[in-house]
């Protein structure tokens, strides 16, 4: 205990004789808050330095579903465009995708060589007349379907993790890369 044997200042909040505190003008409470913030920032910084050690897609520019510790191919298709009233409808042949996952927040790994991950959009598809379709937003961003939220995380080099930012209901979905005629379909069951 410091000389003087006191417990603090007039209100007893200090740490030693004469109201010593951990930093000039600080208290134990503010020091604890600062320490906690520093620890959280350090942990976040260290996590950013972690290297991705999971499976790597065998083909570039194709998203793969990450299930447990293995990658599964998504269905690759082309959507035909149809004009209906004020909408452009993209139609994918077949009532269901061959790529299926039970995960409501699917994770994809992409080795992006030519595709731009930031331009990929996620859409829910409707099954109509034995096909899957989505009404895409017009240039003024109106239309029946708006893209669902994605979180895109660089993993190092050309690798990216693409995740749905929200829980998805059971149904048919498609990842649509901007500027590419391909569409990547999957089903949540």
Short mmCIF file of C-alpha atoms in Angstrom, two decimals:
data_model
loop_
_atom_site.label_atom_id
_atom_site.label_comp_id
_atom_site.label_asym_id
_atom_site.label_seq_id
_atom_site.Cartn_x
_atom_site.Cartn_y
_atom_site.Cartn_z
CA UNK A 1 0.00 0.00 0.00
CA UNK A 2 1.38 3.47 -0.81
CA UNK A 3 2.59 5.72 1.96
CA UNK A 4 -0.11 7.58 3.78
CA UNK A 5 -2.43 4.54 4.03
CA UNK A 6 -5.43 6.47 2.69
CA UNK A 7 -8.04 4.98 0.45
CA UNK A 8 -8.42 7.81 -1.95
CA UNK A 9 -9.73 11.29 -2.39
CA UNK A 10 -12.66 12.88 -0.70
CA UNK A 11 -15.12 10.37 -2.13
CA UNK A 12 -12.83 7.36 -1.58
CA UNK A 13 -12.74 6.54 -5.31
CA UNK A 14 -8.96 6.79 -5.76
CA UNK A 15 -6.46 3.97 -5.46
CA UNK A 16 -4.00 5.32 -2.95
CA UNK A 17 -3.10 8.10 -0.60
CA UNK A 18 -3.99 11.52 -1.84
CA UNK A 19 -6.38 10.14 -4.51
CA UNK A 20 -3.84 8.41 -6.75
CA UNK A 21 -5.38 6.98 -9.90
CA UNK A 22 -4.07 4.72 -12.62
CA UNK A 23 -3.64 7.59 -15.08
CA UNK A 24 -3.69 11.29 -14.53
CA UNK A 25 -7.32 12.34 -14.33
CA UNK A 26 -8.54 8.75 -14.80
CA UNK A 27 -10.30 6.24 -12.62
CA UNK A 28 -10.26 2.49 -12.42
CA UNK A 29 -13.52 2.40 -14.39
CA UNK A 30 -12.18 4.42 -17.36
CA UNK A 31 -8.94 2.46 -17.29
CA UNK A 32 -10.91 -0.80 -17.43
CA UNK A 33 -12.90 0.47 -20.41
CA UNK A 34 -9.74 1.53 -22.22
CA UNK A 35 -8.11 -1.82 -21.51
CA UNK A 36 -11.16 -3.72 -22.74
CA UNK A 37 -11.23 -1.69 -25.97
CA UNK A 38 -7.52 -2.32 -26.51
CA UNK A 39 -7.96 -6.06 -25.96
CA UNK A 40 -10.90 -6.25 -28.39
CA UNK A 41 -8.97 -4.32 -31.05
CA UNK A 42 -5.95 -6.57 -30.57
CA UNK A 43 -8.09 -9.71 -30.90
CA UNK A 44 -9.73 -8.38 -34.08
CA UNK A 45 -6.34 -7.47 -35.56
CA UNK A 46 -4.90 -10.90 -34.77
CA UNK A 47 -7.94 -12.59 -36.31
CA UNK A 48 -7.39 -10.63 -39.54
CA UNK A 49 -3.92 -12.17 -39.79
CA UNK A 50 -5.31 -15.73 -39.74
CA UNK A 51 -4.75 -17.60 -42.97
CA UNK A 52 -7.61 -19.51 -44.58
CA UNK A 53 -6.89 -23.21 -44.16
CA UNK A 54 -10.08 -24.69 -45.61
CA UNK A 55 -10.71 -26.35 -48.95
CA UNK A 56 -9.90 -24.45 -52.15
CA UNK A 57 -12.20 -24.51 -55.19
CA UNK A 58 -10.84 -26.72 -57.98
CA UNK A 59 -12.12 -24.34 -60.71
CA UNK A 60 -11.79 -20.55 -60.79
CA UNK A 61 -14.75 -18.17 -61.06
CA UNK A 62 -17.28 -20.73 -59.78
CA UNK A 63 -18.74 -20.43 -56.28
CA UNK A 64 -18.70 -23.67 -54.28
CA UNK A 65 -20.97 -24.42 -51.33
CA UNK A 66 -18.96 -25.02 -48.16
CA UNK A 67 -20.56 -27.89 -46.25
CA UNK A 68 -18.71 -29.10 -43.18
CA UNK A 69 -15.16 -29.11 -44.57
CA UNK A 70 -15.83 -29.99 -48.17
CA UNK A 71 -16.88 -28.02 -51.21
CA UNK A 72 -19.90 -28.88 -53.34
CA UNK A 73 -20.50 -27.53 -56.83
CA UNK A 74 -23.50 -25.30 -57.39
CA UNK A 75 -25.70 -25.73 -60.45
CA UNK A 76 -24.35 -23.59 -63.29
CA UNK A 77 -26.89 -22.40 -65.78
CA UNK A 78 -27.94 -19.64 -68.09
CA UNK A 79 -31.11 -17.71 -67.57
CA UNK A 80 -33.18 -16.71 -70.52
CA UNK A 81 -34.63 -13.22 -70.32
CA UNK A 82 -38.27 -12.43 -70.95
CA UNK A 83 -39.98 -9.03 -70.91
CA UNK A 84 -43.27 -8.96 -69.00
CA UNK A 85 -45.09 -5.67 -68.55
CA UNK A 86 -42.53 -3.45 -66.81
CA UNK A 87 -40.28 -6.28 -65.59
CA UNK A 88 -37.50 -8.38 -67.00
CA UNK A 89 -37.91 -11.97 -65.86
CA UNK A 90 -34.98 -14.38 -65.80
CA UNK A 91 -36.05 -18.00 -66.29
CA UNK A 92 -33.91 -21.02 -65.39
CA UNK A 93 -34.97 -24.42 -66.77
CA UNK A 94 -36.13 -27.05 -64.30
CA UNK A 95 -38.14 -26.97 -61.08
CA UNK A 96 -35.22 -27.49 -58.69
CA UNK A 97 -31.48 -27.24 -58.36
CA UNK A 98 -29.20 -30.25 -58.14
CA UNK A 99 -27.07 -28.36 -55.58
CA UNK A 100 -28.75 -28.61 -52.18
CA UNK A 101 -27.90 -27.54 -48.65
CA UNK A 102 -29.77 -27.71 -45.33
CA UNK A 103 -27.94 -24.60 -44.08
CA UNK A 104 -30.17 -21.49 -43.86
CA UNK A 105 -27.09 -19.24 -44.05
CA UNK A 106 -25.06 -20.86 -46.82
CA UNK A 107 -21.37 -20.14 -47.24
CA UNK A 108 -19.65 -20.13 -50.62
CA UNK A 109 -15.94 -20.14 -51.43
CA UNK A 110 -14.92 -18.46 -54.69
CA UNK A 111 -11.56 -18.38 -56.45
CA UNK A 112 -12.17 -15.08 -58.27
CA UNK A 113 -9.98 -14.62 -61.31
CA UNK A 114 -12.34 -12.79 -63.66
CA UNK A 115 -15.55 -12.52 -61.60
CA UNK A 116 -15.85 -9.54 -59.28
CA UNK A 117 -17.20 -10.87 -55.96
CA UNK A 118 -18.59 -7.45 -55.00
CA UNK A 119 -20.91 -7.55 -58.04
CA UNK A 120 -22.51 -10.89 -57.13
CA UNK A 121 -26.15 -10.68 -56.04
CA UNK A 122 -28.35 -13.27 -54.32
CA UNK A 123 -31.97 -13.75 -55.41
CA UNK A 124 -34.78 -16.00 -54.27
CA UNK A 125 -36.36 -17.87 -57.18
CA UNK A 126 -40.02 -18.75 -57.66
CA UNK A 127 -41.01 -22.09 -59.18
CA UNK A 128 -43.60 -21.55 -61.93
CA UNK A 129 -44.67 -23.91 -64.70
CA UNK A 130 -41.77 -26.30 -64.05
CA UNK A 131 -39.11 -23.56 -64.19
CA UNK A 132 -37.44 -21.26 -61.72
CA UNK A 133 -37.75 -17.54 -62.29
CA UNK A 134 -37.01 -14.18 -60.78
CA UNK A 135 -38.23 -10.74 -61.72
CA UNK A 136 -35.07 -8.63 -61.76
CA UNK A 137 -34.96 -5.00 -60.68
CA UNK A 138 -35.13 -2.46 -63.49
CA UNK A 139 -32.46 0.19 -64.05
CA UNK A 140 -34.31 2.49 -61.64
CA UNK A 141 -34.06 -0.33 -59.02
CA UNK A 142 -37.76 -1.14 -59.05
CA UNK A 143 -39.11 -4.58 -59.75
CA UNK A 144 -40.61 -7.54 -57.97
CA UNK A 145 -37.40 -9.01 -56.50
CA UNK A 146 -34.66 -7.15 -54.70
CA UNK A 147 -31.32 -8.86 -54.05
CA UNK A 148 -30.81 -10.39 -50.62
CA UNK A 149 -27.89 -9.22 -48.51
CA UNK A 150 -24.49 -10.87 -48.87
CA UNK A 151 -21.32 -10.55 -46.81
CA UNK A 152 -18.14 -10.89 -48.87
CA UNK A 153 -14.86 -11.55 -47.05
CA UNK A 154 -11.43 -11.73 -48.72
CA UNK A 155 -9.54 -14.84 -47.57
CA UNK A 156 -6.24 -14.07 -49.25
CA UNK A 157 -5.04 -14.10 -52.82
CA UNK A 158 -8.02 -14.64 -55.12
CA UNK A 159 -10.12 -16.49 -52.51
CA UNK A 160 -13.34 -15.01 -51.15
CA UNK A 161 -15.98 -16.21 -48.71
CA UNK A 162 -19.52 -15.25 -49.72
CA UNK A 163 -22.22 -15.62 -47.08
CA UNK A 164 -25.90 -14.85 -46.86
CA UNK A 165 -26.23 -12.08 -44.27
CA UNK A 166 -29.62 -13.30 -43.19
CA UNK A 167 -31.37 -16.59 -42.54
CA UNK A 168 -32.85 -17.91 -45.77
CA UNK A 169 -36.09 -19.85 -45.92
CA UNK A 170 -36.37 -23.20 -47.65
CA UNK A 171 -36.54 -22.73 -51.41
CA UNK A 172 -34.65 -22.07 -54.61
CA UNK A 173 -31.94 -19.37 -54.84
CA UNK A 174 -29.42 -18.06 -57.34
CA UNK A 175 -26.18 -16.12 -57.20
CA UNK A 176 -26.09 -13.76 -60.17
CA UNK A 177 -22.74 -12.15 -60.99
CA UNK A 178 -23.03 -8.74 -62.64
CA UNK A 179 -21.65 -8.67 -66.18
CA UNK A 180 -21.76 -12.47 -66.57
CA UNK A 181 -24.42 -14.50 -68.37
CA UNK A 182 -24.06 -17.45 -65.99
CA UNK A 183 -26.23 -17.95 -62.95
CA UNK A 184 -25.33 -20.18 -59.98
CA UNK A 185 -28.31 -21.98 -58.47
CA UNK A 186 -28.84 -23.88 -55.22
CA UNK A 187 -31.67 -25.07 -53.02
CA UNK A 188 -32.14 -24.81 -49.27
CA UNK A 189 -34.18 -27.73 -47.95
#
